[in-house]
Short mmCIF file of C-alpha atoms in Angstrom, two decimals:
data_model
loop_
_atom_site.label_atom_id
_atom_site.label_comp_id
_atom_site.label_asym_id
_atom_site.label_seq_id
_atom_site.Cartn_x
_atom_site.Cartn_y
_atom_site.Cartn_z
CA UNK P 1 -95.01 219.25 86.19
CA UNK P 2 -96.09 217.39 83.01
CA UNK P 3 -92.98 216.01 82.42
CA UNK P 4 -93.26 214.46 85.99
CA UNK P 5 -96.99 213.06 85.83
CA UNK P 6 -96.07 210.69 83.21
CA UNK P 7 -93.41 208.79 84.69
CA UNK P 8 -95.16 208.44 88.46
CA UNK P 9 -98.08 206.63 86.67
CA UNK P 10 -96.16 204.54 84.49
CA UNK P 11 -94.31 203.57 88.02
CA UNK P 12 -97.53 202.82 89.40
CA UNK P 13 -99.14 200.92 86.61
CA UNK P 14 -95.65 199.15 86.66
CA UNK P 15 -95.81 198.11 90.02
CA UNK P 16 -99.31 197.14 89.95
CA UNK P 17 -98.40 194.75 87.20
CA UNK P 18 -96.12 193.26 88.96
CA UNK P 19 -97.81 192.59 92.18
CA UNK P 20 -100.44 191.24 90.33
CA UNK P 21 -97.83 188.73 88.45
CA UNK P 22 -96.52 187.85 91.29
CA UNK P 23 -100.30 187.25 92.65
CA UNK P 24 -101.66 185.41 89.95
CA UNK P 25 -98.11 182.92 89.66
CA UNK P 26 -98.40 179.29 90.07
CA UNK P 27 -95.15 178.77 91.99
CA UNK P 28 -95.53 176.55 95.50
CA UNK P 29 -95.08 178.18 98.71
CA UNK P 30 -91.26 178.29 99.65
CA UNK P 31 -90.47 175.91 102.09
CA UNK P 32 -87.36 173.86 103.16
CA UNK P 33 -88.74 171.13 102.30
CA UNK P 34 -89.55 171.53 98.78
CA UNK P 35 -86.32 173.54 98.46
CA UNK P 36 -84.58 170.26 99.85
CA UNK P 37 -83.14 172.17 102.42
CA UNK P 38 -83.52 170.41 105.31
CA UNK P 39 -80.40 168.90 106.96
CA UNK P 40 -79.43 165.58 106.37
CA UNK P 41 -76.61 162.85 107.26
CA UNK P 42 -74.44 162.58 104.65
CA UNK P 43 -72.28 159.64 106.27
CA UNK P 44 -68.64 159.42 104.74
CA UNK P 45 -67.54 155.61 103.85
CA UNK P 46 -64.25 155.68 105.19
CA UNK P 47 -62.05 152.24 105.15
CA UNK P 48 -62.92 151.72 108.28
CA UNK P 49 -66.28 152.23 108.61
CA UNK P 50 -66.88 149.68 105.42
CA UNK P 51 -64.63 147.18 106.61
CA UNK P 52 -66.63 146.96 110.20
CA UNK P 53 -70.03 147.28 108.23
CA UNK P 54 -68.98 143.93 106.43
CA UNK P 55 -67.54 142.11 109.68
CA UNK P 56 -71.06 143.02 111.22
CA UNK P 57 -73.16 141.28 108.84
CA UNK P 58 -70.42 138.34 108.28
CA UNK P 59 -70.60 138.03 112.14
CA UNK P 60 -74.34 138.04 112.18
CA UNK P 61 -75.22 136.05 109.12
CA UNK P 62 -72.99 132.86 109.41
CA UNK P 63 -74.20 131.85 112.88
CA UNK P 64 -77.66 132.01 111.73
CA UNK P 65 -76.53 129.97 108.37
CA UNK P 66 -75.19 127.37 110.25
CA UNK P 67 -78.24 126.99 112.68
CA UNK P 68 -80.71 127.07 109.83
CA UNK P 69 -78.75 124.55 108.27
CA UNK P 70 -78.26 122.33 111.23
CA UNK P 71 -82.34 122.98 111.95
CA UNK P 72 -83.19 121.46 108.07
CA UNK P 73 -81.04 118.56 108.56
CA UNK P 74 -82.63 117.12 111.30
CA UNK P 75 -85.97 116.81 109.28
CA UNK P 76 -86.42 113.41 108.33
CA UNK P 77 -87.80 113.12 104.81
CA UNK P 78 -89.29 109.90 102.89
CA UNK P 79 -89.64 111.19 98.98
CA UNK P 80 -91.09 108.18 96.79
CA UNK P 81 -92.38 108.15 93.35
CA UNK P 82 -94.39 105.81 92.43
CA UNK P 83 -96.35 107.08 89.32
CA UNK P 84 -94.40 104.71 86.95
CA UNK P 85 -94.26 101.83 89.42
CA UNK P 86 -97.81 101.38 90.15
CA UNK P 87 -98.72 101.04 86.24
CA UNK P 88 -98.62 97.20 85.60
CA UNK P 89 -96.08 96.01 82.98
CA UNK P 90 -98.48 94.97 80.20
CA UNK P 91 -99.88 98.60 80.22
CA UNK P 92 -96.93 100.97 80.59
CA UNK P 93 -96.88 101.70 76.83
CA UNK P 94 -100.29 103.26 77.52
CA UNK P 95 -100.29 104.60 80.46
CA UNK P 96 -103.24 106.94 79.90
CA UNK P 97 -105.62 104.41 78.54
CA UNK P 98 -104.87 101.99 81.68
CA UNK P 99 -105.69 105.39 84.20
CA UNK P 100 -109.02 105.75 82.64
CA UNK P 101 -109.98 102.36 82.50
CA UNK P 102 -112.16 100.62 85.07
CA UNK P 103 -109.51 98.24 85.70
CA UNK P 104 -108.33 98.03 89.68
CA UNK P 105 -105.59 100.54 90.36
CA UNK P 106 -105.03 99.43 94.16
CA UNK P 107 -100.86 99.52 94.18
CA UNK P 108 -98.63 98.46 97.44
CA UNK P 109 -95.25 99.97 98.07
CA UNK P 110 -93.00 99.14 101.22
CA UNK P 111 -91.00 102.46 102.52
CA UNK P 112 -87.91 102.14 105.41
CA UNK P 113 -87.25 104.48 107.66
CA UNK P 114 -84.09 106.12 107.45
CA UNK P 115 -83.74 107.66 111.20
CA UNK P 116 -86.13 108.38 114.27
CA UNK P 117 -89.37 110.46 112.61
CA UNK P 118 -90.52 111.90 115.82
CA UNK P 119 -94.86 113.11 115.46
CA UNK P 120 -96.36 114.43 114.34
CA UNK P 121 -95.01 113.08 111.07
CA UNK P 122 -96.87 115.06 107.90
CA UNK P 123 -98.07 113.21 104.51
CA UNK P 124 -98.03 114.99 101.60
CA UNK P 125 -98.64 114.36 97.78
CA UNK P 126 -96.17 116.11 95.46
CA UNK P 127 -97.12 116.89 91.76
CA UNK P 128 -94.74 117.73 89.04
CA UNK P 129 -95.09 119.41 85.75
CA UNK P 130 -98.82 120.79 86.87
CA UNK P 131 -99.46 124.15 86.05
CA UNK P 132 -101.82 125.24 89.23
CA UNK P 133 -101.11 128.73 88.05
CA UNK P 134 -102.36 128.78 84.56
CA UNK P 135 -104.46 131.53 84.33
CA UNK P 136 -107.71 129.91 82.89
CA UNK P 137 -107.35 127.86 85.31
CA UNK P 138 -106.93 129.99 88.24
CA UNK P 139 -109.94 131.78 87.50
CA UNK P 140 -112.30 128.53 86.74
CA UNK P 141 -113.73 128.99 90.44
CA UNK P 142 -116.56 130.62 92.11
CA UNK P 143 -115.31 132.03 95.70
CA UNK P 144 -118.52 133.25 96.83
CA UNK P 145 -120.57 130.43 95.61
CA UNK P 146 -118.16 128.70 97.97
CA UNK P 147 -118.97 130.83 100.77
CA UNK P 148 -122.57 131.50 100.65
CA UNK P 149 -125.79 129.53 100.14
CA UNK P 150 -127.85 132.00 97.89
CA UNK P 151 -124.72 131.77 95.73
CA UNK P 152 -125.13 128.68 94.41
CA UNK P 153 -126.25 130.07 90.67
CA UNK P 154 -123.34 132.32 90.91
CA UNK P 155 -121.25 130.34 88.10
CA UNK P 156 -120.14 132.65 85.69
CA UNK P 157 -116.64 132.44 86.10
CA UNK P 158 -116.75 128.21 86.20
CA UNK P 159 -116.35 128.21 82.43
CA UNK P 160 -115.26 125.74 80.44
CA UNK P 161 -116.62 122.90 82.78
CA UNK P 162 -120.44 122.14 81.25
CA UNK P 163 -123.21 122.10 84.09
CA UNK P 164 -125.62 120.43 81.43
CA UNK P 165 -128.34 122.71 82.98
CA UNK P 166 -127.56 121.98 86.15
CA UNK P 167 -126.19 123.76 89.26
CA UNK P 168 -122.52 122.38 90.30
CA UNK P 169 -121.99 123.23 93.83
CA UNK P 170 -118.19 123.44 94.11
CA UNK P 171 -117.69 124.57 90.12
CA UNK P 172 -114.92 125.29 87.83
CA UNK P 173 -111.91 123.44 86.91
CA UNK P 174 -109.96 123.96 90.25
CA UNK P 175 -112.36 122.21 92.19
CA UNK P 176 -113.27 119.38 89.60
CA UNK P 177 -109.96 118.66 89.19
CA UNK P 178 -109.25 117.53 93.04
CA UNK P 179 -106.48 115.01 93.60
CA UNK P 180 -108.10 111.58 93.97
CA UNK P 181 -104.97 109.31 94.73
CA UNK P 182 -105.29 107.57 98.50
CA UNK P 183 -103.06 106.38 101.06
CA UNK P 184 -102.83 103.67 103.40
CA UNK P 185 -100.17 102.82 105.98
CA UNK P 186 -99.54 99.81 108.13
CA UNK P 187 -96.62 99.26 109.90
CA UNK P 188 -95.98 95.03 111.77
CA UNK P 189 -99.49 95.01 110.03
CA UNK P 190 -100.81 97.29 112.28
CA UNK P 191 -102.70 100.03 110.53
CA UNK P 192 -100.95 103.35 111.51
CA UNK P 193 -103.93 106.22 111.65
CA UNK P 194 -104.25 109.49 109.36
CA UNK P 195 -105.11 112.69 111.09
CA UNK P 196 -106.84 114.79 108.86
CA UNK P 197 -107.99 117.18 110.50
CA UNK P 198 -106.64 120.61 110.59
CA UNK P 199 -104.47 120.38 107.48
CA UNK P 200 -105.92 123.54 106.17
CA UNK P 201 -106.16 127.01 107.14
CA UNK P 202 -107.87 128.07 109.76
CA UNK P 203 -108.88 131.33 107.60
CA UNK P 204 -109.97 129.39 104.45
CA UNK P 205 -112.09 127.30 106.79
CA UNK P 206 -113.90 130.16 108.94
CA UNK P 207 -114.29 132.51 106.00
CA UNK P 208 -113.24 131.30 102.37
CA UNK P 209 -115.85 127.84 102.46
CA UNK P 210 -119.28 128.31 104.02
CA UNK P 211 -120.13 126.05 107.09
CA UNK P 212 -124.21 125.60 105.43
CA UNK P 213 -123.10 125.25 101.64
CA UNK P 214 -122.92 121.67 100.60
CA UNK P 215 -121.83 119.86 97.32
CA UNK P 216 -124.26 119.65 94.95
CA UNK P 217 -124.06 117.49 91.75
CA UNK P 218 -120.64 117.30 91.69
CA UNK P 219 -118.84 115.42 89.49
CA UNK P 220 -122.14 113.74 87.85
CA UNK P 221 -120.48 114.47 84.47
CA UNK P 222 -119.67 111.93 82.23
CA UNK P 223 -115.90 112.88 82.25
CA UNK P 224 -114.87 112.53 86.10
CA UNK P 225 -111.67 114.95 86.58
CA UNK P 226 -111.01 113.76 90.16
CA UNK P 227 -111.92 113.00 93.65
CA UNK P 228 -115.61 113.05 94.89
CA UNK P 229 -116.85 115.40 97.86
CA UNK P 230 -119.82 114.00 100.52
CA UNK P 231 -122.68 115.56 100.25
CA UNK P 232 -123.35 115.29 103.49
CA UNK P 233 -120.38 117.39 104.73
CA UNK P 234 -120.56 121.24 104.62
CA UNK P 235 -117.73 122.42 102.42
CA UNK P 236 -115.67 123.78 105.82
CA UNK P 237 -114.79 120.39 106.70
CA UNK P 238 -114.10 119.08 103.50
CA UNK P 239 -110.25 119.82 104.09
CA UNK P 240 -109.16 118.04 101.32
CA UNK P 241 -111.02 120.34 98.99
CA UNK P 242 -109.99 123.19 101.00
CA UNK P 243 -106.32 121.97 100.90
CA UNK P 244 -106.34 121.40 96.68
CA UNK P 245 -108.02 124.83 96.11
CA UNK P 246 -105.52 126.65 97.26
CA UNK P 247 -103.44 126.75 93.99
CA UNK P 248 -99.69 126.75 93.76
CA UNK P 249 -97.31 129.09 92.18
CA UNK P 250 -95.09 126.86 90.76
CA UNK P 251 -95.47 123.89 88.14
CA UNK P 252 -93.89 121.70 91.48
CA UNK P 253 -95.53 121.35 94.36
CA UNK P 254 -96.62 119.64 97.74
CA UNK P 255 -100.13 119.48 99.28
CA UNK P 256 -100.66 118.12 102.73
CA UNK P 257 -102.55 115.22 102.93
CA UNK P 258 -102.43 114.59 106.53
CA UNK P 259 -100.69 113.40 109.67
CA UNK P 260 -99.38 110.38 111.22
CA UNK P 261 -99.71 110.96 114.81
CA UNK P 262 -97.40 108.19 115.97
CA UNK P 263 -93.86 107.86 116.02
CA UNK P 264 -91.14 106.27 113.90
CA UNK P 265 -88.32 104.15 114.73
CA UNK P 266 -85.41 104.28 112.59
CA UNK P 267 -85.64 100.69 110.63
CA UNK P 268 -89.01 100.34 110.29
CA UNK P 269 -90.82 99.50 107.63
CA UNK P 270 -93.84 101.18 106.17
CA UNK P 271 -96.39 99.01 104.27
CA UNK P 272 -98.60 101.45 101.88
CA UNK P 273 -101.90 100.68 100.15
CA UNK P 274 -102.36 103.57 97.62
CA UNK P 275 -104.87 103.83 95.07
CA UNK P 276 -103.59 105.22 92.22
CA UNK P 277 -106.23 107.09 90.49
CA UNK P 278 -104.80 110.37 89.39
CA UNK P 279 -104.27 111.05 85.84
CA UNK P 280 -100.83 112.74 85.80
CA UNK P 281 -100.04 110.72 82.32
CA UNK P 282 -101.99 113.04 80.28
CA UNK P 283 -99.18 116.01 80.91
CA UNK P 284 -96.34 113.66 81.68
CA UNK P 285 -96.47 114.66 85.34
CA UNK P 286 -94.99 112.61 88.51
CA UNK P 287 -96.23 112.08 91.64
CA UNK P 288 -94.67 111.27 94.71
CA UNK P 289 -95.38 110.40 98.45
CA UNK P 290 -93.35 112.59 100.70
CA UNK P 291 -93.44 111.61 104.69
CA UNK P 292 -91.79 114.24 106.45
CA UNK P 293 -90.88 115.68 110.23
CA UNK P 294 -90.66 119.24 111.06
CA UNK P 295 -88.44 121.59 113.18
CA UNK P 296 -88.61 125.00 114.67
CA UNK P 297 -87.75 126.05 111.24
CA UNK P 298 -90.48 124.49 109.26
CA UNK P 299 -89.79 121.54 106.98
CA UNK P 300 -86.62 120.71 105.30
CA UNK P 301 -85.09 123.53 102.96
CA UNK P 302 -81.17 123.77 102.78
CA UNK P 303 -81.94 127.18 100.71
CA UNK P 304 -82.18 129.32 103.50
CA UNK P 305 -79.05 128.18 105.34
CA UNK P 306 -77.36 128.31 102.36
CA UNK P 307 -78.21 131.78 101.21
CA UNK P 308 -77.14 133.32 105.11
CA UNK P 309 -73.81 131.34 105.01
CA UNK P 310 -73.39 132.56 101.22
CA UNK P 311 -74.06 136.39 102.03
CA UNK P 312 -71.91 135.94 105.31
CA UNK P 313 -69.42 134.58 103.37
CA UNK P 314 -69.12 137.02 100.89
CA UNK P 315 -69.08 139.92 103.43
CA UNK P 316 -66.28 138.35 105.35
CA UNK P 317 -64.35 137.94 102.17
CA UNK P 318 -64.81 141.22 101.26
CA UNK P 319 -64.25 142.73 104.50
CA UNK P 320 -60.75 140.86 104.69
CA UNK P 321 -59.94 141.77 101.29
CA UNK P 322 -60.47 145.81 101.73
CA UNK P 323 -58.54 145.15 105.21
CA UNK P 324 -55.80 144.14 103.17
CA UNK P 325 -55.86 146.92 100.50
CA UNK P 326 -56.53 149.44 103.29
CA UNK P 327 -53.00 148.11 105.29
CA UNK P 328 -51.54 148.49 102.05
CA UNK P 329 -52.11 151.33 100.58
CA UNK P 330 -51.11 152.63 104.67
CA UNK P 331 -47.86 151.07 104.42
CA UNK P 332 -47.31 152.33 100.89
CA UNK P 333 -48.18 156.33 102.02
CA UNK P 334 -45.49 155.47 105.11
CA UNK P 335 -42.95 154.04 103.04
CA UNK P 336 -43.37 157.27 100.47
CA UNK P 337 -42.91 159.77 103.44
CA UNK P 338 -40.22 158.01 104.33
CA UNK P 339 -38.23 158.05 101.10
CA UNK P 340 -39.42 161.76 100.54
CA UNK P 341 -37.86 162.66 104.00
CA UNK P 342 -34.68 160.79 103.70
CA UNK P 343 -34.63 162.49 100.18
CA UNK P 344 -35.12 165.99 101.74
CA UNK P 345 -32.52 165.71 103.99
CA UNK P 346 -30.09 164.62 101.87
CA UNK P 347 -30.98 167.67 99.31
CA UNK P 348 -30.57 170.41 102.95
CA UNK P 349 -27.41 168.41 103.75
CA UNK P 350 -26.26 169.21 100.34
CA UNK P 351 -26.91 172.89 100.65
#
């Protein structure tokens, strides 16, 4: 009897132990899931099945190459510079002084139509070499003094540009900075219109720029970096500011200045006034007047054309090269049955 008490209790306290182990463990719940036992396609890439994977994209992609390409070339695109050309001679080896002089910077340029330009027929301003997306620059704004009337103080983040005490309704360097360059056409010396209305976003206009906040001592600064702004005009439908505040990702870039809502006949000739005001001369920057159609595809960019006909391409190629290895390698396993059954029937008909 003794010799039996000891050992049921140690089985007990044993088994408590363990119970209470396996309580007191932090291991999850089994599942499938966890486990990763849940079933699942594991597809096999046979030959054949890679081969028709290619042909599918090759077949898709290269149609839709070719249209996009087709769609871009039928923009018609006017692309002058005229940042060097409107300098006069006797001050092109100081280009910088002559922009910030007084002097009269009113500059005429004649542009020919190439083909048809059906309208509306877009006007943009292209900058090169500007750095939109420098970061002290990016931030050199004040979105909700732009928005909202009580926020007019709000011009912490407008630093470096100097208020001298006073309140700068838009602020920061984005804003003061607006492109101030203007454009003119005539065409038989008839004076072709500029539409510009609507040549920002609807969004920036409804809820980025406030329809009762109006510019307020702006650019009253000694150093002028740009354009001017109405006071009169709520900042909503001051679309050029709108338009320019909307920074750029890359160091080239086109803004839309308006639209031409008339059309263009292939030889004409476009007579335009500009006023070249912009100091691009500082950074050695460019600037250039682009006129441009559109098509159901957007403006003209061969890149996207290009990139479907270059991955349809590829696939194709790739597709008829594995085609190839695939009949080979078929024809090479017939060939070696053949040879090993000619050579086992010679080797019976020996024995």
């Amino acid at each position: 009897m003794n010799s039996n008490t000891p050992s049921s209790s140690a089985g007990g306290i044993g088994s408590a132990d363990t119970t209470g182990a396996r309580r007191n463990s932090k291991r999850p719940k089994y599942s499938r899931f966890t486990q990763q036992e849940l079933p699942a396609c594991k597809p096999i890439l046979t030959p054949k099945w890679v081969i028709s994977a290619f042909l599918l994209v090759s077949i898709v992609f290269i149609p839709i190459g070719v249209v996009s390409l087709y769609a871009s070339r039928d923009v018609v695109e006017i692309v002058h510079r005229y940042d060097t050309d409107c300098i006069p001679a006797d001050a092109r080896n100081d280009k910088v002084g002559f922009i910030q002089s007084p002097r009269v910077k009113t500059c005429n340029r004649t542009l020919r139509v190439p083909k048809y330009m059906k309208k509306p027929i877009y006007i943009y301003y292209q900058l090169d070499n500007f750095y939109q997306n420098h970061r002290r620059y990016v931030k050199s704004r004040s979105d909700q003094q732009l928005r909202k009337t009580g926020s007019e103080n709000d011009t912490s983040a407008c630093k470096p540009e100097d208020n001298n005490g006073m309140t700068i309704v838009p602020c920061g360097l984005v804003a003061w900075s607006l492109f101030n360059d203007t454009y003119n056409f005539t065409r038989n010396n008839q004076l072709l219109a500029i539409n510009k209305r609507g040549i920002s976003w609807k969004s920036d206009r409804d809820h980025k720029f406030g329809k009762d906040v109006y510019p307020k001592n702006f650019q009253n600064s000694t150093l002028i970096g740009g354009a001017h702004l109405d006071p009169l005009k709520p900042l909503s439908e001051q679309e050029d500011l709108i338009v320019w505040m909307r920074t750029a990702a890359l160091p080239t870039f086109r803004k839309l200045y308006g639209k031409i809502e008339t059309d263009l006949q292939a030889g004409d000739f476009i007579n335009v006034t500009l006023e070249n005001n912009y100091n691009t001369y500082s950074f050695d920057g460019k600037k250039k007047l682009v006129l441009s159609t559109t098509s159901w595809l957007g403006g003209k960019n061969d890149f996207l054309g290009k990139a479907y006909l270059t991955v349809g391409g590829l696939c194709f190629f790739l597709a008829t090269w594995r085609s190839i290895i695939f009949v080979m390698e078929s024809e090479s396993r017939s060939l070696n049955k053949l040879l090993t059954d000619i050579l086992v029937n010679a080797f019976l008909g020996t024995t």
